[in-house]
Coordinates of C-alpha atoms and ligand atoms in Angstrom, one line a residue:
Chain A
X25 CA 23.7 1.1 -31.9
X26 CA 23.4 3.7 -29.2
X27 CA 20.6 6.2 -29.9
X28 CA 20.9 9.1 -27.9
X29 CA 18.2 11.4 -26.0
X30 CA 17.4 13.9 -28.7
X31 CA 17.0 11.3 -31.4
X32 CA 14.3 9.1 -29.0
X33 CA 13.0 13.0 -28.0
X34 CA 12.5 13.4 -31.9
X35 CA 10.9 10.0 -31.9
X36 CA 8.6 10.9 -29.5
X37 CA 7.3 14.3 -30.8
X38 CA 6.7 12.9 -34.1
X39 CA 4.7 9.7 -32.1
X40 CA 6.4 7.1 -34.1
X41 CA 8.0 5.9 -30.6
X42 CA 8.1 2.2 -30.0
X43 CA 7.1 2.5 -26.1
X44 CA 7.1 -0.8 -23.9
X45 CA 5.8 -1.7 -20.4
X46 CA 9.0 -3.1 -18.7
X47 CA 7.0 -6.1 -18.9
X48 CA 6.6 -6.0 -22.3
X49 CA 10.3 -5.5 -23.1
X50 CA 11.4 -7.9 -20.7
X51 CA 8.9 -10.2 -22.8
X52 CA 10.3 -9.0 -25.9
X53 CA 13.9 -9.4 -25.3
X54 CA 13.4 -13.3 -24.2
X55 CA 11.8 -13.4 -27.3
X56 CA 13.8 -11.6 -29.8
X57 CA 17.5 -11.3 -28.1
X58 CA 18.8 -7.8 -25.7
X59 CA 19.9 -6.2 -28.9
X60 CA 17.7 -6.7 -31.1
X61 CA 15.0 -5.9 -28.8
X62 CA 17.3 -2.7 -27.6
X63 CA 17.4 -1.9 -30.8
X64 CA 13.8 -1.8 -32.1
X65 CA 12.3 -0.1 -28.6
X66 CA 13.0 3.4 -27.6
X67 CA 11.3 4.0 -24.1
X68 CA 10.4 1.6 -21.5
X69 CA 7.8 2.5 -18.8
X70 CA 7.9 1.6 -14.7
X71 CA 5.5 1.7 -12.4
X72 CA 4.7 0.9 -8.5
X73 CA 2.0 1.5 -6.0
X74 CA 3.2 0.7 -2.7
X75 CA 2.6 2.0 0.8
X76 CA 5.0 5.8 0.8
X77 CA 5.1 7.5 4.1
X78 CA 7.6 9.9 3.5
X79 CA 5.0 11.7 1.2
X80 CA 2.8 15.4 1.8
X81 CA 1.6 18.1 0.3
X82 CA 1.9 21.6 -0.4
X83 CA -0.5 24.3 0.5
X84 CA -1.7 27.8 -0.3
X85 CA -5.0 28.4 1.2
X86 CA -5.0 32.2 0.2
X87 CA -5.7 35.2 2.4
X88 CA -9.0 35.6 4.2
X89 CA -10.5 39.4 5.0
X90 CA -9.0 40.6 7.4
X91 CA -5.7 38.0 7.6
X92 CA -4.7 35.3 9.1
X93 CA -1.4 34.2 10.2
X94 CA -2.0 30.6 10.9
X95 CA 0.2 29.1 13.2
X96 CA -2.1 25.9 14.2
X97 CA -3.8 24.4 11.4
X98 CA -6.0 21.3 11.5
X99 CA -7.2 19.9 8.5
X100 CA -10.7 17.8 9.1
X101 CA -8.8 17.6 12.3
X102 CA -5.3 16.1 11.2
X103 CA -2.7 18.6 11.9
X104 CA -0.3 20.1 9.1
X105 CA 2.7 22.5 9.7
X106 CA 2.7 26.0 10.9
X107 CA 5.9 26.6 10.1
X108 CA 5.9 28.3 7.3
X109 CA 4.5 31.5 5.6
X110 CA 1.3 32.8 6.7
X111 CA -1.4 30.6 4.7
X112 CA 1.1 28.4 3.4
X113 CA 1.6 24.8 5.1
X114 CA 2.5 21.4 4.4
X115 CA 0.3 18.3 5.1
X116 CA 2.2 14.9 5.9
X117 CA 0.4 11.9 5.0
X118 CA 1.1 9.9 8.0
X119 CA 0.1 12.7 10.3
X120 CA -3.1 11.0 12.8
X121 CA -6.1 12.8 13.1
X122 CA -6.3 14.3 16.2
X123 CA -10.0 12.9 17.0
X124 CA -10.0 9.6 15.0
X125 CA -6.0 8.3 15.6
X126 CA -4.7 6.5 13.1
X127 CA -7.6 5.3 10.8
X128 CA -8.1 9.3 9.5
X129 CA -4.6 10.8 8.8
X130 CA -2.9 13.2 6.5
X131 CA -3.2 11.0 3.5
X132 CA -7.2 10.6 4.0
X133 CA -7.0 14.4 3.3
X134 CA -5.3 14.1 0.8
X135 CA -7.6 11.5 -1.0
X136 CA -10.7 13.5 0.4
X137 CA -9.1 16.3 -1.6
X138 CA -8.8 14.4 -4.8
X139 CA -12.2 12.8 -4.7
X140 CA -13.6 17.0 -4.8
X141 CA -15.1 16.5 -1.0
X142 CA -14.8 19.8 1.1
X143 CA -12.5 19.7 3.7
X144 CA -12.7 21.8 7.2
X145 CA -10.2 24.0 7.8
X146 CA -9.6 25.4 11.5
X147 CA -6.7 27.6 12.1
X148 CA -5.2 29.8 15.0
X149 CA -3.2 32.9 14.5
X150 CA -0.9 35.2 17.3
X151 CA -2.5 38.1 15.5
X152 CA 0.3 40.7 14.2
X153 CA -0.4 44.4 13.1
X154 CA -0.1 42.8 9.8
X155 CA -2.6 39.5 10.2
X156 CA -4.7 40.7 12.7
X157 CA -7.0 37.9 12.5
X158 CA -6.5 35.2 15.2
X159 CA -9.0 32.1 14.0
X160 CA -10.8 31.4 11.4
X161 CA -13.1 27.9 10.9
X162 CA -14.2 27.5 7.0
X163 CA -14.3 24.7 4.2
X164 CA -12.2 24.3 1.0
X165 CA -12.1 22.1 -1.9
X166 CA -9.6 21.4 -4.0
X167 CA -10.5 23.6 -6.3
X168 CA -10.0 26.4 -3.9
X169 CA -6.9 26.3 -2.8
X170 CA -4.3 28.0 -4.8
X171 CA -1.7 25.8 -5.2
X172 CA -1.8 22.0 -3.9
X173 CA 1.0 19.9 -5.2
X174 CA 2.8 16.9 -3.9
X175 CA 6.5 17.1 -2.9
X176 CA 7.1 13.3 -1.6
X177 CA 10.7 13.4 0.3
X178 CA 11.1 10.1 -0.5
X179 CA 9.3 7.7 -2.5
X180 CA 9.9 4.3 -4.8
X181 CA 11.9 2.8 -3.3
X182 CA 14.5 1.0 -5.2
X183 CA 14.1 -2.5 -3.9
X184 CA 12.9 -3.3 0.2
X185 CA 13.1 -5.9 2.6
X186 CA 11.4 -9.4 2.8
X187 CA 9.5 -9.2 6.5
X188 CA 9.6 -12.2 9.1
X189 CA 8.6 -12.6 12.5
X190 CA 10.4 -15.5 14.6
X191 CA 9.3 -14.1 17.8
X192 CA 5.8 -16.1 19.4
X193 CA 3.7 -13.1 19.0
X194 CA 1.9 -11.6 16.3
X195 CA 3.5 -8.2 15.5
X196 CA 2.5 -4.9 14.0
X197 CA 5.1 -3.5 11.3
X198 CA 4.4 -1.1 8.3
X199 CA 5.1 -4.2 6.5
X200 CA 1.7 -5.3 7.5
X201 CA 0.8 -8.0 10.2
X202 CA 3.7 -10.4 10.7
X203 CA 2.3 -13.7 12.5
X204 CA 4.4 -15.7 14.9
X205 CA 6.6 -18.3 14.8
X206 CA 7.4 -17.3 10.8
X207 CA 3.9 -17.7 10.0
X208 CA 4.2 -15.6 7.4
X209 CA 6.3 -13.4 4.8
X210 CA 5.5 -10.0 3.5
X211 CA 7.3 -8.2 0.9
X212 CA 6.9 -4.5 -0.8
X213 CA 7.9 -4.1 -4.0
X214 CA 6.9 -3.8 -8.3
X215 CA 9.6 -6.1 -8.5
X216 CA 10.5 -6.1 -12.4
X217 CA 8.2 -3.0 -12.8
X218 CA 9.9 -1.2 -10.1
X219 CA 11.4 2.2 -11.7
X220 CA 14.7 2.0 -9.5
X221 CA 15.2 -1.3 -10.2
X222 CA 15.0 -0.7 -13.9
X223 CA 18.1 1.9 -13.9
X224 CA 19.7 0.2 -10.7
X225 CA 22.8 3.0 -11.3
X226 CA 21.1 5.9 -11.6
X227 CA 22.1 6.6 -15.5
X228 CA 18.9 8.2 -16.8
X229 CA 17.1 8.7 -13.5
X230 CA 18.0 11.6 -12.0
X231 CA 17.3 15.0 -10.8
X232 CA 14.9 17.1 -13.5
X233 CA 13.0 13.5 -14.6
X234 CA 10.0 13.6 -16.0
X235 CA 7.7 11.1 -14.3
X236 CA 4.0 10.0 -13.2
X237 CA 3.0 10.9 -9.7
X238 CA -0.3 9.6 -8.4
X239 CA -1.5 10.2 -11.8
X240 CA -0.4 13.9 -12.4
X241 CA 3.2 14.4 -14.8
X242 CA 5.4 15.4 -12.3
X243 CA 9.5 15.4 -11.8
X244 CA 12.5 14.0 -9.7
X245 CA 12.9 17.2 -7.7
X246 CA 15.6 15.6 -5.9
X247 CA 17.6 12.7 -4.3
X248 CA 15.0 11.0 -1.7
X249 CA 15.7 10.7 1.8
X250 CA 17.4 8.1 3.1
X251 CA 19.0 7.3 -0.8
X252 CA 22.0 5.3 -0.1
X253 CA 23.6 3.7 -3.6
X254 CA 25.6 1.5 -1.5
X255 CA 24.0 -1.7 -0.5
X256 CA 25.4 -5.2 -1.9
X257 CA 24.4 -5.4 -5.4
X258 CA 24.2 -8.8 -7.3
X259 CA 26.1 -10.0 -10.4
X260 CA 23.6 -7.9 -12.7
X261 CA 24.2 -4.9 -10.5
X262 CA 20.9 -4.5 -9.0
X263 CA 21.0 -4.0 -5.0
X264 CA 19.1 -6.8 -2.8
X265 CA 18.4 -4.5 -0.2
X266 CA 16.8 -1.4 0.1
X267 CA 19.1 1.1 -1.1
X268 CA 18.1 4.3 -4.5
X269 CA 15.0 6.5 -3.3
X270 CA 13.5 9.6 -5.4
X271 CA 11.9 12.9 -3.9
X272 CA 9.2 13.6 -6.4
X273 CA 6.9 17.2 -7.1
X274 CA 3.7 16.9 -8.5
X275 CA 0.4 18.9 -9.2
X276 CA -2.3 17.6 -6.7
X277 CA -4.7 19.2 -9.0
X278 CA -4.1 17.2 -12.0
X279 CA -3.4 13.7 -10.2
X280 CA -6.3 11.0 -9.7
X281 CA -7.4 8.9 -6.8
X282 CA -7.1 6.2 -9.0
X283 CA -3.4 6.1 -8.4
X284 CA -3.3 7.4 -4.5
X285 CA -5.1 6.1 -2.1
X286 CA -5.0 6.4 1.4
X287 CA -4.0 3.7 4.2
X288 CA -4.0 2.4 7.5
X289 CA -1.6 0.1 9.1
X290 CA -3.1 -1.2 12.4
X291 CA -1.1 -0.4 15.2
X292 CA 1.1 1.5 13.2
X293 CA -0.2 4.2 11.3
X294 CA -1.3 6.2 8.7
X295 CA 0.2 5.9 5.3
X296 CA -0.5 6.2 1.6
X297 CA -0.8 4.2 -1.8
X298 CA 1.5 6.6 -4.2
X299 CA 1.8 5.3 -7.7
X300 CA 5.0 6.4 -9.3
X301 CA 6.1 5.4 -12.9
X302 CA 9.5 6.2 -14.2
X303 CA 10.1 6.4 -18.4
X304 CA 13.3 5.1 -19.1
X305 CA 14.9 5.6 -22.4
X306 CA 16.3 2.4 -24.4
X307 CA 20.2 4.4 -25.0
X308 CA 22.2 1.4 -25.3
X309 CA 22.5 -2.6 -24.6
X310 CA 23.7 -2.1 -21.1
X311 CA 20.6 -0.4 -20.1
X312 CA 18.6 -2.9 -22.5
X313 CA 20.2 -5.7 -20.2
X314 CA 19.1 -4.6 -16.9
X315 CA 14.9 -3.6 -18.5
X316 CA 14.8 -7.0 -19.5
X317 CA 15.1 -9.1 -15.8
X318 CA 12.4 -10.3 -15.2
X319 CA 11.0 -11.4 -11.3
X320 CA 13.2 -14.4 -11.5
X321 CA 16.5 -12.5 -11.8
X322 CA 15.6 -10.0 -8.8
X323 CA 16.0 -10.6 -5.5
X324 CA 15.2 -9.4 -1.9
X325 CA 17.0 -10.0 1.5
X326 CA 15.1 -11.7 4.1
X327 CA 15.2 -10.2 7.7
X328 CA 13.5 -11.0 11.0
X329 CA 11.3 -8.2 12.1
X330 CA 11.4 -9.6 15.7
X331 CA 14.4 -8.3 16.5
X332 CA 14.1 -5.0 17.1
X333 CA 17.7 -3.0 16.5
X334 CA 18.7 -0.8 13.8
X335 CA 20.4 -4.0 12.1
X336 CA 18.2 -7.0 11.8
X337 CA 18.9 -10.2 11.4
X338 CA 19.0 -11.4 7.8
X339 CA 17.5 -14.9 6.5
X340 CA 19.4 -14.6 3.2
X341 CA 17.8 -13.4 -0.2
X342 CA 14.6 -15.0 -2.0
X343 CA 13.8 -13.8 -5.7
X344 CA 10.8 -11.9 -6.3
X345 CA 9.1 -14.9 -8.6
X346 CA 9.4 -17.3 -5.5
X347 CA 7.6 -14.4 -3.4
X348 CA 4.8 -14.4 -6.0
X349 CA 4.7 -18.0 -5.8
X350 CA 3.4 -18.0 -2.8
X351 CA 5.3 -19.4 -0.6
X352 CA 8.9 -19.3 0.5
X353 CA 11.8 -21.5 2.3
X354 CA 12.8 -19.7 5.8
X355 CA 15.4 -21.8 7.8
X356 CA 14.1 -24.7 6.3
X357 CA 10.2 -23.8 6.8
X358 CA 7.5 -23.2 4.1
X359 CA 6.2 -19.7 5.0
X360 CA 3.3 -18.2 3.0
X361 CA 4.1 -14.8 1.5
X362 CA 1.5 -11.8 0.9
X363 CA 3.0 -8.3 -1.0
X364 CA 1.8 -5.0 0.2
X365 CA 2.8 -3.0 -3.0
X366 CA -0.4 -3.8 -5.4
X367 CA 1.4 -5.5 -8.8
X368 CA -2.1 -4.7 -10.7
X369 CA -2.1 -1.1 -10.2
X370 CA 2.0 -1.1 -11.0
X371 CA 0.7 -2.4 -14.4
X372 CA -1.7 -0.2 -14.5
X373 CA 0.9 2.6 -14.0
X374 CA 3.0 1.6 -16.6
X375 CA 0.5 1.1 -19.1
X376 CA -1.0 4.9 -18.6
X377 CA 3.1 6.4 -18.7
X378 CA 3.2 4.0 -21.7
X379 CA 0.2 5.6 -23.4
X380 CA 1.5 9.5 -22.3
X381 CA 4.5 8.8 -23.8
X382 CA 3.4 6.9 -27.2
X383 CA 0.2 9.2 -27.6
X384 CA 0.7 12.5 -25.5
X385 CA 4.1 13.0 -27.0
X386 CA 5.7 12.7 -23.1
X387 CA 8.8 13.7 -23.9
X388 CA 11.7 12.3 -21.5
X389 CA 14.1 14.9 -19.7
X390 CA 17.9 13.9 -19.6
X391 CA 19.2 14.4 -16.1
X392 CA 20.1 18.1 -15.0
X393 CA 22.0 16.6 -11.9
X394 CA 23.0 13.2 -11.3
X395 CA 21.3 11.0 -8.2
X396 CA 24.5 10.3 -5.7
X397 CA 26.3 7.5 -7.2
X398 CA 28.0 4.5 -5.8
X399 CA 31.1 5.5 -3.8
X400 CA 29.6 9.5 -3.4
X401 CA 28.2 10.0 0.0
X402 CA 27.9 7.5 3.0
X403 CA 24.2 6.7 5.3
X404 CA 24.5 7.4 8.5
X405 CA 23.0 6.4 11.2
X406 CA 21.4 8.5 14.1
X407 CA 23.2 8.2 17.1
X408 CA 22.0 8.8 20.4
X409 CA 24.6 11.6 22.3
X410 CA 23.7 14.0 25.3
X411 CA 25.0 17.2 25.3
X412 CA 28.0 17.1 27.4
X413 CA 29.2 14.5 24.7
X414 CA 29.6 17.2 22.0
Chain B
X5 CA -25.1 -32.1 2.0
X6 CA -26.2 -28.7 2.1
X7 CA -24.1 -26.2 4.2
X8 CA -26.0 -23.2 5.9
X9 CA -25.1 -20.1 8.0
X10 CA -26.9 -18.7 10.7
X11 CA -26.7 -16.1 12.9
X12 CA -28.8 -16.3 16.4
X13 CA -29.5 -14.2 18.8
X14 CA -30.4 -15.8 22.3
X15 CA -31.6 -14.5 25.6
X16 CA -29.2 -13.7 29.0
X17 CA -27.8 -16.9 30.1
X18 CA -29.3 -19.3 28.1
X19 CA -26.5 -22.4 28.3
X20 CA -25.7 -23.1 24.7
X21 CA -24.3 -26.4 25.1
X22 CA -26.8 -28.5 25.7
X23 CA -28.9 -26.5 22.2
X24 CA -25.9 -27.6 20.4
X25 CA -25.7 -31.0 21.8
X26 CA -29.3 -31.6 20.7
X27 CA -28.3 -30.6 17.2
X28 CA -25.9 -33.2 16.7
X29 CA -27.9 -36.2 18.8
X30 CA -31.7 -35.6 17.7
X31 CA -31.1 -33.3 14.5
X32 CA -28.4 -34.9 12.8
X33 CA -26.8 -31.8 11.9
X34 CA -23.0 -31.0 12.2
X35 CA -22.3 -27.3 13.5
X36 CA -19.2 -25.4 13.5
X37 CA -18.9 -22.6 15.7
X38 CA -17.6 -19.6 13.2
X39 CA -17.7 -16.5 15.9
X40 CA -19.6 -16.1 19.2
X41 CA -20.3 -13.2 21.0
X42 CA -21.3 -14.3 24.6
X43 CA -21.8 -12.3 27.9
X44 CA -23.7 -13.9 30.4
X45 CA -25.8 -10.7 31.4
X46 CA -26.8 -10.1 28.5
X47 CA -28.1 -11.3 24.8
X48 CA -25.4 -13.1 23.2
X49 CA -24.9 -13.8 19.1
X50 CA -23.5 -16.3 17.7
X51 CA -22.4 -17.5 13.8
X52 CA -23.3 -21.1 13.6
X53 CA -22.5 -23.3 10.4
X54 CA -24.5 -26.1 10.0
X55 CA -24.5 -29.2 7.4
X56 CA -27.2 -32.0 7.1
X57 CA -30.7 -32.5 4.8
X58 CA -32.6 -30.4 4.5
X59 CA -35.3 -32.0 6.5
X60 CA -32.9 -31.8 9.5
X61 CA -32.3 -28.4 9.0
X62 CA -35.9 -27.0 9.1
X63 CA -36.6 -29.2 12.3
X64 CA -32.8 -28.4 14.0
X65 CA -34.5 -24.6 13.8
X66 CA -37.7 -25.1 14.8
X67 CA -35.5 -26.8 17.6
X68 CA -33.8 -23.8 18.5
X69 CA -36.8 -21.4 18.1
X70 CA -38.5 -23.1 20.2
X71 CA -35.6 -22.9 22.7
X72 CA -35.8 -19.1 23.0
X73 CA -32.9 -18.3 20.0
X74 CA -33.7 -16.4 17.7
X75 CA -32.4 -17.7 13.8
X76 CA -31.9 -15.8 10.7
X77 CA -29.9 -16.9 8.0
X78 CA -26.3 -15.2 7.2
X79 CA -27.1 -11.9 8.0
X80 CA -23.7 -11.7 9.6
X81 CA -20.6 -11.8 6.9
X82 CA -17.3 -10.6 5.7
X83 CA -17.9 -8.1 2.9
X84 CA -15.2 -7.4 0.8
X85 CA -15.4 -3.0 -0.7
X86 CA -13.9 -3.9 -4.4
X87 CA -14.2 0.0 -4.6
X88 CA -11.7 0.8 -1.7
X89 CA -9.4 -2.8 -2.7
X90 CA -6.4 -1.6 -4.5
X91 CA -4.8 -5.5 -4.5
X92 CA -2.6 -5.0 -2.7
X93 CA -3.1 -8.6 -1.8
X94 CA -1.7 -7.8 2.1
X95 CA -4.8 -9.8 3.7
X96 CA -3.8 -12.8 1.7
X97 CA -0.6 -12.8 4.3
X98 CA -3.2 -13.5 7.4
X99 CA -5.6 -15.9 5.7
X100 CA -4.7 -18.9 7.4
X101 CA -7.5 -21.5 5.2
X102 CA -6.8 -19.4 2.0
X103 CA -9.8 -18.0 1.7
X104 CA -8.2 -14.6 0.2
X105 CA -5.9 -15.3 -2.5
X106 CA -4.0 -13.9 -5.7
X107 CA -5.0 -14.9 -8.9
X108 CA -1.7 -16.5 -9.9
X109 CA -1.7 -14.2 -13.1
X110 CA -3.2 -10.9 -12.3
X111 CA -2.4 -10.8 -8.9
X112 CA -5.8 -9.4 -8.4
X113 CA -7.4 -10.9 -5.0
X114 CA -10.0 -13.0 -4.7
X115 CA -12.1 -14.2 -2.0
X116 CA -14.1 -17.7 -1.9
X117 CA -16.3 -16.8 0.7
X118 CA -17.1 -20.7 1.0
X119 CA -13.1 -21.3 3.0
X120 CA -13.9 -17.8 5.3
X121 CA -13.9 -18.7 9.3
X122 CA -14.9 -15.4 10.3
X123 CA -11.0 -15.1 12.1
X124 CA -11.3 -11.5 11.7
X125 CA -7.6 -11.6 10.5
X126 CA -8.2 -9.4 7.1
X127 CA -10.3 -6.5 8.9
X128 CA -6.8 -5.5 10.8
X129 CA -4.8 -6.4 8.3
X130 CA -6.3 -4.6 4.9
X131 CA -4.7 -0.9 5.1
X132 CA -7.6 0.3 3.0
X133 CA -10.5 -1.0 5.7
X134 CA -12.1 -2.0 2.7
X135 CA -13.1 -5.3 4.3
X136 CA -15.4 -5.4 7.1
X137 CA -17.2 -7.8 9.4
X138 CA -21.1 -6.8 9.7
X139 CA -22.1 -9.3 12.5
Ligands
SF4_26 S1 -12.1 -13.6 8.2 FE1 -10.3 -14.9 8.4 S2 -10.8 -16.6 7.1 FE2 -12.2 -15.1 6.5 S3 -11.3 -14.0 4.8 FE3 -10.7 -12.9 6.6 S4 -8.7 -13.8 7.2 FE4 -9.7 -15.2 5.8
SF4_27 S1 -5.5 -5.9 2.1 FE1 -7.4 -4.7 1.6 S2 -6.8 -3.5 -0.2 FE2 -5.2 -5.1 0.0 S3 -5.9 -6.7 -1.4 FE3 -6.8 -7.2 0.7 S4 -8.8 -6.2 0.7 FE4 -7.7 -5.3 -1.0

């Protein structure tokens, strides 16, 4: 039965595609049987809108009269890189402003951009024969800038940990606030919605994807960082840790704050809401199998956030229907849970890739270049060395 | 019984206690202490819930007017921004009496301002600020 790119492609252009919500198919295939179901759908849509720090933008501002070679740039006062070409720079969403800390960052730029409000832009220059300007103070828009796009080193993450805190004190993670004594459980993740978890190999999710970024079509450009295929992997094949991660690109100009919205973690930092959906098409029954677990066939591994080394201890795994329950079993406790990624906006996500694709004739792009696979590249860690050691 | 908020206002080092006392022993009203703001130099604020008739109520204020406090109703409460929520449902982690939950089905949140003790615990806790104390 295995239907093959062009022939969904075809399906596609001609808008007689059968398009599901990952949901829906999941829905569909308790319903009507994997192959069946596999059979009658062609593309199944993912979506997620969690916190994603490793996320920033791209920047032309154009050349003033005379020219500027900006070497300091502050954006409303949140700092974005220098180091690059002369009106060129990159904002990072968890940069802190440098009057307001943490609760006005790179990613309140960002949605300050999106929502059309001007934004003040103060730069320094060394002033070269060339650029012989060496400051310049102004507004921009949006609209203004000549090109603004997204390039997100790493973002949806495939699966992530289940947060504890067994220590007597309240602590401050990016996994929100974890109360004492395992007073409560939080947990970041779409869950059955989650693209990763969707195509936990990596078969049709690759380098060259066409995807939804923050509300704008955008692509994989890449493998994210930190993507490590290696993690244990349960009996379907799905990992139970954090493990697959994406870099995506993506027009700033045509995304919406609907679908990106900035965020502060107290005593953390700054971060942002990203909302990325993945199409997936429906080639064959092995793929149908893994679209169609649901929350109760995924699962997340439990670690203690109170100990603070690289490895943390692990509590064992939970499934993601317990964690919406409510409430979870933790060394023989009833601990409360609370998610951080928002499942409404996830199924939001998937329903707007699910009308692009159905209506808008989204077509789906075949991997150029594979993600790393299992058994292709090894994570290191970073270890700490002084120069004589090398 | 009727349960009522009130916010009051009273003068430098005005002793509370005994007010509060005279609430429960002459007024027949039962108050819970939601959040206080006290420095003895200066005017402190306090969130008081009361329940009891409403005969008890109007002469448990006139009480404390006369007192020196100054009384309004609920001007101080936890407002929730549904524009700047995106569920993300993170508050309902730090909501000790469940006052924030998750619809079981949409996963949407939803507050029942009636459980809300004015811990504070969401305002810290909600990445998008969107919910604030205005005391
Ligand atoms: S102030 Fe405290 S009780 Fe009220 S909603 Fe927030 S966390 Fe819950
Ligand atoms: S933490 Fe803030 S954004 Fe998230 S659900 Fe609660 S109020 Fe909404």
């Amino acid at each position: 039965m295995a239907k093959t790119w062009e022939e969904i492609n075809a399906r596609i252009a001609s808008g007689s595609a059968v398009v599901l919500t990952a949901e829906e198919f999941a829905a569909a295939a308790a319903d009507e049987g994997v192959s069946a179901a596999a059979r009658r759908v062609d593309v199944v849509t993912t979506g997620t809108y969690g916190p994603m720090c490793s996320s920033g933008v791209m920047i032309n501002f154009g050349h003033s009269d005379p020219p500027i070679k900006m070497g300091e740039i502050t954006l409303n006062d949140v700092p974005a890189s220098g180091g690059l070409a002369a009106v060129d720079t990159y904002l990072g969403v968890t940069e802190p402003s440098r009057t307001r800390g943490i609760e006005y960052g790179g990613a309140h730029v960002i949605e300050d951009l999106l929502r059309g409000r001007a934004v003040r832009l103060r730069a320094t220059g060394p002033g070269t024969d060339c650029y012989p300007r060496t400051e310049i103070d102004t507004w921009v828009t949006l609209e203004d800038l000549n090109q603004a796009y997204f390039f997100n080193p790493r973002n949806a993450y495939q699966n992530y940990a289940v947060a504890v805190n067994t220590t007597d004190q309240a602590l401050y993670t990016y996994l929100g606030t974890l109360l004492p004594r395992l007073g409560n459980a939080t947990y970041c993740s779409a869950g059955a919605l989650s693209p990763l978890l969707n195509d936990p190999t990596y078969r049709t999710i690759g380098v060259g994807t066409r995807c939804f970024v923050a509300g704008a079509p955008g692509y994989v450009a890449w493998e994210g960082t930190q993507h490590n295929p290696h993690p244990d992997r349960d009996e379907n094949g799905v990992p139970v840790r954090p493990a697959g991660t994406l870099a995506v690109i993506a027009d700033l100009k045509q995304a919406s704050p609907e679908f990106y919205s900035a965020a502060t973690f107290t005593k953390y930092g700054v971060s942002s809401f990203m909302g990325i959906g993945v199409p997936i098409p429906v080639l064959d029954e092995d793929i149908a199998a893994t679209l169609a677990l649901t929350d109760a066939d995924l699962t997340a591994t439990i670690y203690d956030y109170g100990v603070q080394h690289r490895s943390r201890p692990s509590f064992g795994t939970v499934t993601y229907a317990q964690l919406r329950s409510g409430c979870i079993e933790v060394e023989g406790k009833q601990v409360p849970t609370g998610p951080i990624s928002s499942l409404p906006v996830a199924r939001r996500i998937a329903a707007e890739l699910k009308r692009w694709v159905a209506e808008e004739r989204f077509t789906l792009a075949p991997p150029l270049q594979q993600l790393p696979q299992v058994g292709s590249q090894s994570f290191k860690p970073l270890e700490v060395r002084t120069g004589e050691a090398i | 019984m009727p349960r009522k908020r009130l916010d009051l206002t009273f003068p430098p080092r005005q002793s509370l206690k005994p007010v509060i006392y005279h609430l429960v022993k002459d007024y027949d009203l039962v108050p819970n202490i939601l959040r206080a703001q006290i420095h003895p130099a200066q005017e402190g604020r306090m969130v008081l819930e009361v329940t009891g008739t409403k005969e008890s109520y109007a002469a448990g204020v006139a009480f404390l007017e006369g007192q020196g406090l100054t009384v309004s109703e609920a001007a101080s409460d936890i407002v929730l921004d549904q524009e700047k929520c995106v569920d993300c449902g993170l508050c309902t982690a730090v909501c000790k009496p469940d006052a924030l939950t998750l619809d079981p089905e949409a996963q949407t949140l939803v507050f029942d301002k009636d459980k809300c003790v004015y811990c504070e615990a969401c305002v810290i806790a909600c990445p998008r600020r969107a919910i604030t104390l205005s005391f």
